[in-house]
PDB file of C-alpha atoms in Angstrom:
ATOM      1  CA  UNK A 256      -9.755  10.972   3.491  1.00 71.00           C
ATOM      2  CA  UNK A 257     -10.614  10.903  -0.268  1.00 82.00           C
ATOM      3  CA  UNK A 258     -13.323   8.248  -1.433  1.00 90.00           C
ATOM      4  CA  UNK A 259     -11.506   6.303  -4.219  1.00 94.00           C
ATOM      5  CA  UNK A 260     -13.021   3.624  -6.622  1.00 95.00           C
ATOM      6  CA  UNK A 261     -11.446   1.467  -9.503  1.00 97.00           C
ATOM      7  CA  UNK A 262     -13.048  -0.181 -12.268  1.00 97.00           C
ATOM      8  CA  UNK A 263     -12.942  -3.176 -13.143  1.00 97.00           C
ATOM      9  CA  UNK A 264     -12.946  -4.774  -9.779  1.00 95.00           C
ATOM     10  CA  UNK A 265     -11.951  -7.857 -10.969  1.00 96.00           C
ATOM     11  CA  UNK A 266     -11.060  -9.569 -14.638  1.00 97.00           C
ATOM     12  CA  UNK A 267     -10.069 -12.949 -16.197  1.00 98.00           C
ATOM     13  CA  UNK A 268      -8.417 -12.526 -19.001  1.00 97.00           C
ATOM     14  CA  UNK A 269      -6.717 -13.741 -21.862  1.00 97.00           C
ATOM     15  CA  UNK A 270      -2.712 -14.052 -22.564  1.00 97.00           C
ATOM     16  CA  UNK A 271      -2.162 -11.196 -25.147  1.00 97.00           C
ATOM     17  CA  UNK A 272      -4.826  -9.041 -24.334  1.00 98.00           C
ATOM     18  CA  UNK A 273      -4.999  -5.624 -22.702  1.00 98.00           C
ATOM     19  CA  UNK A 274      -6.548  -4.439 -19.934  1.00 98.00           C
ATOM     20  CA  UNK A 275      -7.464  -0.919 -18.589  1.00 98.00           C
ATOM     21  CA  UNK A 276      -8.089  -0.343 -14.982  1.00 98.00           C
ATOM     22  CA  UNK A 277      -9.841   2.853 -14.192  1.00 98.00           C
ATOM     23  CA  UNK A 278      -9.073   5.176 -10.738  1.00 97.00           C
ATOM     24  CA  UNK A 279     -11.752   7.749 -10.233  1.00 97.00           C
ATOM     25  CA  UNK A 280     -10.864  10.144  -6.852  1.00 96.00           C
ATOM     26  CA  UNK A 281     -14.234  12.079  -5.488  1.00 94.00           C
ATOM     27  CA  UNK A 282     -11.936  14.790  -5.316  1.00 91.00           C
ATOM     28  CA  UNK A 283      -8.664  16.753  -6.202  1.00 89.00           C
ATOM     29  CA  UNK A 284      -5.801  15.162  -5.407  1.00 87.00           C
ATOM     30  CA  UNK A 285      -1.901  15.997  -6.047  1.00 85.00           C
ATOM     31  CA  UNK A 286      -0.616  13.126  -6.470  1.00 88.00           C
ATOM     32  CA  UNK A 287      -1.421   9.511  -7.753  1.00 93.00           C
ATOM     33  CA  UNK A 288       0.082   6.504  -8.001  1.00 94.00           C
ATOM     34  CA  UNK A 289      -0.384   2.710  -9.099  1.00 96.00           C
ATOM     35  CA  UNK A 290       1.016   0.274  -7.230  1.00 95.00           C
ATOM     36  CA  UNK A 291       0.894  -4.034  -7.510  1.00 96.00           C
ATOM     37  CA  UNK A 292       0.517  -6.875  -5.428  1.00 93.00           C
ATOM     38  CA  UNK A 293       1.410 -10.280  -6.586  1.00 92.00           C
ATOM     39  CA  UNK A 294      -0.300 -12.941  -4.904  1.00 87.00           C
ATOM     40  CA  UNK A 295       0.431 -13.687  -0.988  1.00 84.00           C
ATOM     41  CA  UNK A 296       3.176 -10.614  -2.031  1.00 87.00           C
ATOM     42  CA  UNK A 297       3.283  -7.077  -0.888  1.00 89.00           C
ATOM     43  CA  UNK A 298       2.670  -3.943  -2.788  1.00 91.00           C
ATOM     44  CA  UNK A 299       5.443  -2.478  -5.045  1.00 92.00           C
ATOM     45  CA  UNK A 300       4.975   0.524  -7.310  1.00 92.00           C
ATOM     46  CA  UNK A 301       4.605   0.679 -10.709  1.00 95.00           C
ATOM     47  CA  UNK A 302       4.522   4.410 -11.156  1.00 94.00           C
ATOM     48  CA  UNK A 303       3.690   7.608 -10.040  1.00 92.00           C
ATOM     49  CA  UNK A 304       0.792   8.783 -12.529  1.00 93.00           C
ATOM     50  CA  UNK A 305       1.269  13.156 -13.210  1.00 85.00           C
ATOM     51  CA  UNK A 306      -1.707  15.186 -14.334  1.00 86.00           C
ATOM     52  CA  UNK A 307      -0.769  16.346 -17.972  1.00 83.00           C
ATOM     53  CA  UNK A 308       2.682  14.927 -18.745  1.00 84.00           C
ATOM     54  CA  UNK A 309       4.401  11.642 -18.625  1.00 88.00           C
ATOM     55  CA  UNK A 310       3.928   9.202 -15.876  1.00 92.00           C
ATOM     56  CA  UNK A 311       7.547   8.318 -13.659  1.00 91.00           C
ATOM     57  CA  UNK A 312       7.888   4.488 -13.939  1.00 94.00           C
ATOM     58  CA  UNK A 313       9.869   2.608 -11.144  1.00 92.00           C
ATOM     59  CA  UNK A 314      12.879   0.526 -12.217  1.00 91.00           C
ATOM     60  CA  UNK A 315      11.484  -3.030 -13.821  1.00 94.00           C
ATOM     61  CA  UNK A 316       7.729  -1.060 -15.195  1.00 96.00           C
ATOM     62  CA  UNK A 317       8.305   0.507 -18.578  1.00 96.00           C
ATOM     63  CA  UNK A 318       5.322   2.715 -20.229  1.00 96.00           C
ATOM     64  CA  UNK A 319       5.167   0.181 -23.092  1.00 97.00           C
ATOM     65  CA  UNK A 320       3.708  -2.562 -21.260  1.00 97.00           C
ATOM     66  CA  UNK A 321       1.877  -0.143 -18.396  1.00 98.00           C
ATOM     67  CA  UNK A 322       0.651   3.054 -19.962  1.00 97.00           C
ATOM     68  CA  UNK A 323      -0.771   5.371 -17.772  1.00 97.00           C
ATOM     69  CA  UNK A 324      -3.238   8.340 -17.962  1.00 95.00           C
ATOM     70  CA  UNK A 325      -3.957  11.117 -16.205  1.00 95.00           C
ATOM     71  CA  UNK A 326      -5.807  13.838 -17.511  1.00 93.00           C
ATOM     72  CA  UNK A 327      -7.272  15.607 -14.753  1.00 93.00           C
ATOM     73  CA  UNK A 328      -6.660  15.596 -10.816  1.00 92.00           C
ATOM     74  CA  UNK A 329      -9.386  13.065 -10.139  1.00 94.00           C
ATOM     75  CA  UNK A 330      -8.823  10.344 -12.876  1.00 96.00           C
ATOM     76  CA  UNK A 331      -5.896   8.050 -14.158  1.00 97.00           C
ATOM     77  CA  UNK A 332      -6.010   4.957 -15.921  1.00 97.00           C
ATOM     78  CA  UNK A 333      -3.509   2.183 -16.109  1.00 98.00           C
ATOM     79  CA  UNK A 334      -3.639  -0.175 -18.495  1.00 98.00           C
ATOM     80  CA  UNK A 335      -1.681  -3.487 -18.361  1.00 98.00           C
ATOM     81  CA  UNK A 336      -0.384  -4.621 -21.921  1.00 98.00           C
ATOM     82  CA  UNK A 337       0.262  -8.080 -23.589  1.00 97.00           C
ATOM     83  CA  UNK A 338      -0.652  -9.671 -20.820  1.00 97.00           C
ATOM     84  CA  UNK A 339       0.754 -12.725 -19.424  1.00 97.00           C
ATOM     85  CA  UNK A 340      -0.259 -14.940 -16.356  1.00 96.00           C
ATOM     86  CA  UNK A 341       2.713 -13.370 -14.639  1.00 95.00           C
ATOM     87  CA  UNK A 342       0.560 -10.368 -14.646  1.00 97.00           C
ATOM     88  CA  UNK A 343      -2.110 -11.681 -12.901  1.00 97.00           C
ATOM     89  CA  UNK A 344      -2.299  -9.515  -9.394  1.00 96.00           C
ATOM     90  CA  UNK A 345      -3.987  -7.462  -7.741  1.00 95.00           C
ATOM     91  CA  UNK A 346      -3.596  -3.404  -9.163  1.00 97.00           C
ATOM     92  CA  UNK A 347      -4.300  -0.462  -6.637  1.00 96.00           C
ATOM     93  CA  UNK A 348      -4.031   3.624  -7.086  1.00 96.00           C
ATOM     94  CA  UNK A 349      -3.223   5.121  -4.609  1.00 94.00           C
ATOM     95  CA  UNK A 350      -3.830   9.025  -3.665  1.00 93.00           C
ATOM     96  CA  UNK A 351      -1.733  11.945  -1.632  1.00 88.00           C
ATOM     97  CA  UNK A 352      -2.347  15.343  -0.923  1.00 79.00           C
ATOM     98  CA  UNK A 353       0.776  18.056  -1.519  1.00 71.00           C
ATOM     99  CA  UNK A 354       1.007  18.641   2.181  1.00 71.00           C
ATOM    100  CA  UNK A 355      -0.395  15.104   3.754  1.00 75.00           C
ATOM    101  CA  UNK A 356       1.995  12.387   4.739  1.00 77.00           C
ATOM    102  CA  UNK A 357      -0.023   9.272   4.055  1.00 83.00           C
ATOM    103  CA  UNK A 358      -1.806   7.592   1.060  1.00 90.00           C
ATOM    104  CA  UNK A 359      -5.084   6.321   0.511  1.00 92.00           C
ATOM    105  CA  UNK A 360      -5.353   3.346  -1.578  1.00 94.00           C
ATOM    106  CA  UNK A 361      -8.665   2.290  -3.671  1.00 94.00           C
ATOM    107  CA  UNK A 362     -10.524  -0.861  -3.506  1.00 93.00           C
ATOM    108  CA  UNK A 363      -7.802  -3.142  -5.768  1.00 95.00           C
ATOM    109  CA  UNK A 364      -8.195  -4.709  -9.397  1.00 96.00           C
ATOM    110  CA  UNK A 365      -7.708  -8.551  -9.450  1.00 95.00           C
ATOM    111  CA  UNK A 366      -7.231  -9.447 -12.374  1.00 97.00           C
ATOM    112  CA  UNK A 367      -6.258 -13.062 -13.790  1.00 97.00           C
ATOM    113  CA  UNK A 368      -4.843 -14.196 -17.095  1.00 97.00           C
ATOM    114  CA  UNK A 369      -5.335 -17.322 -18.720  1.00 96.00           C
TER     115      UNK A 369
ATOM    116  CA  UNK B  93      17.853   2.612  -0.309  1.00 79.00           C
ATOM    117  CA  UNK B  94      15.319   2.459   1.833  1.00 85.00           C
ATOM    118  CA  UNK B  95      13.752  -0.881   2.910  1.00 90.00           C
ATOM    119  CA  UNK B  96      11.557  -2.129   5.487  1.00 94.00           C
ATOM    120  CA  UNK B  97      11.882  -5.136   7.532  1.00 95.00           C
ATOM    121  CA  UNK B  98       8.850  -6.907   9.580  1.00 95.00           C
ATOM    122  CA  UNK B  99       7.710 -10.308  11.168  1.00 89.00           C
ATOM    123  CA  UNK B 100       6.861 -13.379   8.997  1.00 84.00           C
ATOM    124  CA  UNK B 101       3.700 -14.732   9.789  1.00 86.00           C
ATOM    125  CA  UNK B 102       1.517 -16.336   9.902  1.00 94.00           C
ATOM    126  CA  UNK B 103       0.422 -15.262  13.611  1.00 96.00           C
ATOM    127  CA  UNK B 104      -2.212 -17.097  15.267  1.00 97.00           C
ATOM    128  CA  UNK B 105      -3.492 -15.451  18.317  1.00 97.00           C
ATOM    129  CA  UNK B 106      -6.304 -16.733  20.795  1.00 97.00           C
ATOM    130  CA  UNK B 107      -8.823 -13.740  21.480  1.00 97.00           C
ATOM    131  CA  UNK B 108      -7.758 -11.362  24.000  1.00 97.00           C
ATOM    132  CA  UNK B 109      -4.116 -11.783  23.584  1.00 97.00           C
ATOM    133  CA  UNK B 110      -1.442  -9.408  23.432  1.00 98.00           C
ATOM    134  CA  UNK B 111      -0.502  -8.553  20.142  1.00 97.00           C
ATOM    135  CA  UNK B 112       3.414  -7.529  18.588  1.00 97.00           C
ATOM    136  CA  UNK B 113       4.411  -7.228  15.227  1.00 98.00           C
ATOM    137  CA  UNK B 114       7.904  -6.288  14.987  1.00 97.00           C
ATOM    138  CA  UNK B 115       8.907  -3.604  12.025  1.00 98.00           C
ATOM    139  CA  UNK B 116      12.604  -2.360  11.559  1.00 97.00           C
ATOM    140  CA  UNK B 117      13.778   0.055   8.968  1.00 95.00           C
ATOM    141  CA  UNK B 118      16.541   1.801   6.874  1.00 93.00           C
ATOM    142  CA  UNK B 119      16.141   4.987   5.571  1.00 88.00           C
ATOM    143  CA  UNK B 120      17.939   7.986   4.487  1.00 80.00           C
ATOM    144  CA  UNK B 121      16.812  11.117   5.967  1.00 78.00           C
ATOM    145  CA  UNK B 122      13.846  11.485   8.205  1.00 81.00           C
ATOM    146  CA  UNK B 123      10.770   8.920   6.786  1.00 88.00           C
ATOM    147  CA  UNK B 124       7.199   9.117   7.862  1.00 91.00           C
ATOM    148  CA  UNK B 125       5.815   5.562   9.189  1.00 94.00           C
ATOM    149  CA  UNK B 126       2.651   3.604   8.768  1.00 96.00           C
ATOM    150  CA  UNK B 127       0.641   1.131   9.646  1.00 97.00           C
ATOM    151  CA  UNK B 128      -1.783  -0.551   6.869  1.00 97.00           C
ATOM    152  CA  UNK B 129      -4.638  -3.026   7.297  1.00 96.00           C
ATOM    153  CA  UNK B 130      -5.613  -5.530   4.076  1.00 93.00           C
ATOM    154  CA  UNK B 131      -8.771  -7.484   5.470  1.00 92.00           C
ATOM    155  CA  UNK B 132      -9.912 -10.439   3.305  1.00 87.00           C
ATOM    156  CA  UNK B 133     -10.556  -9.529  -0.182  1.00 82.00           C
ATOM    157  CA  UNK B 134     -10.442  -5.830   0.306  1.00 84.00           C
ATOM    158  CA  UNK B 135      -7.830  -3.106   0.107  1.00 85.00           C
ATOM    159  CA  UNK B 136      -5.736  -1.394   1.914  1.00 91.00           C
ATOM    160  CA  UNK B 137      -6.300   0.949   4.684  1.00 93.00           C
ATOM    161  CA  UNK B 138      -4.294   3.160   7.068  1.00 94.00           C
ATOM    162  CA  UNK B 139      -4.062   2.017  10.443  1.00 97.00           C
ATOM    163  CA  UNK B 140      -1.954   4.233  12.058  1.00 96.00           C
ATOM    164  CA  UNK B 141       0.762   6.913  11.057  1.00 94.00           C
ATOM    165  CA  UNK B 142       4.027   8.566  13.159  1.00 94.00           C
ATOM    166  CA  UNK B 143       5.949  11.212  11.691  1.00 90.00           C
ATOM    167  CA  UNK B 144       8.690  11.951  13.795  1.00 89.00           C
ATOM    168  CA  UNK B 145      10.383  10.583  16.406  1.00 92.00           C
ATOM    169  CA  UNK B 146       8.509   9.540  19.684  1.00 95.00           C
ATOM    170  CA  UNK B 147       5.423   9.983  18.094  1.00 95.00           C
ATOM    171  CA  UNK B 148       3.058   7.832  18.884  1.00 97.00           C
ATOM    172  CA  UNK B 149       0.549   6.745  16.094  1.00 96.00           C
ATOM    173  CA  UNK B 150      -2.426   4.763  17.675  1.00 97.00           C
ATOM    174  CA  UNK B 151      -6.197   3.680  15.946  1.00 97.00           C
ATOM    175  CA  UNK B 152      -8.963   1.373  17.141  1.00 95.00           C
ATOM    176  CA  UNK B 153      -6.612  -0.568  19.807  1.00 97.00           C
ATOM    177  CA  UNK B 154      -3.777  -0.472  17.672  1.00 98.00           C
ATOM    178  CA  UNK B 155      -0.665   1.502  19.097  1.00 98.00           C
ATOM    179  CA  UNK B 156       2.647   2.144  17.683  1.00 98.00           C
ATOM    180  CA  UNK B 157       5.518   4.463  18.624  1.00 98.00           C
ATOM    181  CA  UNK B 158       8.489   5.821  16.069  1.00 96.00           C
ATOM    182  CA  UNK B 159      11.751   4.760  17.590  1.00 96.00           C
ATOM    183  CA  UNK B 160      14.544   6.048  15.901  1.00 93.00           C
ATOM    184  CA  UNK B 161      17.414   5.117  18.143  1.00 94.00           C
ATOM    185  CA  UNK B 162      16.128   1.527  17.209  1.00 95.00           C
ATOM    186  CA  UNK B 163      14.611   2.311  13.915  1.00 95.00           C
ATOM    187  CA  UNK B 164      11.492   0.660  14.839  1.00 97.00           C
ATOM    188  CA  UNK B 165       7.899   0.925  14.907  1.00 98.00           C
ATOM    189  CA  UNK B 166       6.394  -2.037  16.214  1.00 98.00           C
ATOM    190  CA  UNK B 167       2.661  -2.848  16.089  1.00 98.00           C
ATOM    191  CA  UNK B 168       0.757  -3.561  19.187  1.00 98.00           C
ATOM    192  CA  UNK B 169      -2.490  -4.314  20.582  1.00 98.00           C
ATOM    193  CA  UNK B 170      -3.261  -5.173  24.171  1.00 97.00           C
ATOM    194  CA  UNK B 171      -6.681  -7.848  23.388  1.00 96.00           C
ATOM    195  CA  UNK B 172      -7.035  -9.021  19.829  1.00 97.00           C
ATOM    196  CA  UNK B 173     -10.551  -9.949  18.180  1.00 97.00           C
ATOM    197  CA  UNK B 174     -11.443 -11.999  15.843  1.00 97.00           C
ATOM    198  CA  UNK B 175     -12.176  -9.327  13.666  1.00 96.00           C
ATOM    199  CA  UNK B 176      -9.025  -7.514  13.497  1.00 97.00           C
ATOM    200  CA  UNK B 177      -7.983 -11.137  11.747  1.00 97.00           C
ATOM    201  CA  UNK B 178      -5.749  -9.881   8.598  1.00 96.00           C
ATOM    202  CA  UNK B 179      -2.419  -8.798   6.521  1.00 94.00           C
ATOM    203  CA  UNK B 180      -0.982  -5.949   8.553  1.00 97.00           C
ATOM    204  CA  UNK B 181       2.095  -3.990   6.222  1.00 96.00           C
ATOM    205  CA  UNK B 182       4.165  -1.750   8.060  1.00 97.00           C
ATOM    206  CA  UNK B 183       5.510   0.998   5.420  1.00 95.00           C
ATOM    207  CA  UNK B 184       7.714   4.091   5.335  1.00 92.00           C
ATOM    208  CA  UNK B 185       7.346   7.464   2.918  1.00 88.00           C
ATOM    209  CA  UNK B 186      10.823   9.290   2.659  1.00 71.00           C
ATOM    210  CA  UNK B 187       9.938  13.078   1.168  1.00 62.00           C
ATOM    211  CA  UNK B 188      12.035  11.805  -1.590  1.00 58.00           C
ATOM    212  CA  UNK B 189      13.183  13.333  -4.779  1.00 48.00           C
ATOM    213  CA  UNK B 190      11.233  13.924  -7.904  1.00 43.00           C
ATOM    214  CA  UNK B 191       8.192  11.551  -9.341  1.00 42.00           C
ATOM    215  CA  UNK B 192       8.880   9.180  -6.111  1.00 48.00           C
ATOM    216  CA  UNK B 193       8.059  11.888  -3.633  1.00 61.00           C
ATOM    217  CA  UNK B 194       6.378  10.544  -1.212  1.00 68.00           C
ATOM    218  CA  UNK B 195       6.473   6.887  -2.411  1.00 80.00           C
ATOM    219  CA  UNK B 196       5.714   4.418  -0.137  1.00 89.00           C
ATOM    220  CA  UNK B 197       8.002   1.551   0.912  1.00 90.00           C
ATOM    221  CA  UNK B 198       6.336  -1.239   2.342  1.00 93.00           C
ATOM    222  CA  UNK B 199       7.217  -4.694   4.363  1.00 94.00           C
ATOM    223  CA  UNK B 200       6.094  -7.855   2.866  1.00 93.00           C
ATOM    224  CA  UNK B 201       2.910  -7.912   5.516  1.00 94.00           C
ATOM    225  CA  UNK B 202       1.999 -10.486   8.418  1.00 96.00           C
ATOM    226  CA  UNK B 203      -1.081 -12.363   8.215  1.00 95.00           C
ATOM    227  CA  UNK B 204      -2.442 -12.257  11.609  1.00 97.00           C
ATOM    228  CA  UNK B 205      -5.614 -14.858  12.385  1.00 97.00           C
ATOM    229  CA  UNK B 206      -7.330 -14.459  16.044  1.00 97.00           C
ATOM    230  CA  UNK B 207      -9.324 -17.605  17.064  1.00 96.00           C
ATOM    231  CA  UNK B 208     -12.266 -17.583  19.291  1.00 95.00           C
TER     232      UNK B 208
END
């Protein structure tokens, strides 16, 4: 399985701010995704991040308020926009091979607003 | 669309009991099942996978077979520790069409705690 780690591991932050959350892979990967956990929730996902076009948002995630990056196979960035303390949650990539069934899911972002 | 169904919690378990956690699911097609593991204050790993029917997927104790005449995959464990005390999430992956492929769908987790 792929080693995967995210920076920040955790943030407080302010209402109106923005945050970026960084997902580094140790190595190639087809696919990535970003996926959120409310508190005491489970996961849902935001959107699956592709490597040199456009990420695919889920219905209720628009790219306005959750741009995401991905310029190589190894890297994507999500950042969370305008934030609000309904944002507060935990943030996770996630990471599947072409030809593999399951995902492997970083360490999680908790993040707080205020 | 597809959803998946499992056990509200908590569950509180002495050590060395027998361990279920029910999971039921809809899906179209042919879905791939898991097993995930959230200890305290980490992420999320894979516990166990199945993808077909009558597979079994087993890992560290942990068993759990693909039942498609029942659309099941219930966890169990024959003797609990304390250690295996946290959120389990049962979740599906449907092949899926276009940026979704492969998405996972997941149940809203049991917290299991095991007492010594």
């Amino acid at each position: 399985s792929a080693v995967i780690s995210q920076k920040p591991s955790r943030d407080i932050c302010q209402r109106g701010t923005s945050l970026t959350i960084q997902c580094q892979v140790d190595s190639q990967v087809t696919m990535m995704f970003w996926y959120r956990q409310q508190p005491g929730q489970s996961l849902t996902l935001i959107a699956t991040a592709n490597q040199g076009s456009e990420a695919t948002y889920e219905s209720g995630f628009v790219i306005d308020k959750f741009p995401i990056s991905r310029p190589n196979l190894t890297f994507s960035t999500l950042t969370v926009s305008n934030m609000s303390p309904e944002d507060s949650s935990i943030y996770l990539c996630s990471v599947k091979g072409a030809s593999s069934y399951e995902q492997y899911f970083g360490p999680g972002t908790r993040l707080t607003v205020t | 669309g597809n959803s998946v169904t499992q056990m509200e919690g908590p569950v509180t378990l002495s050590e060395e009991a027998f361990l279920t956690i029910n999971c039921t699911y809809t899906a179209t097609g042919y879905p791939s099942l898991f097993w995930y593991v959230q200890y305290p204050g980490e992420g999320l790993q894979l516990l166990l996978k199945a993808t077909k029917a009558d597979d079994k997927g087993s890992n560290k104790g942990f068993e759990a077979t693909y039942r498609k005449e029942t659309t099941s995959f219930h966890l169990e464990k024959g003797s609990v520790q304390v250690s295996d005390s946290a959120v389990y999430f049962c979740a599906l992956s449907d092949p899926g069409y276009g940026g979704s492929q492969g998405n996972l769908i997941f149940g809203k987790g049991t917290k299991l705690s095991v007492k010594p």
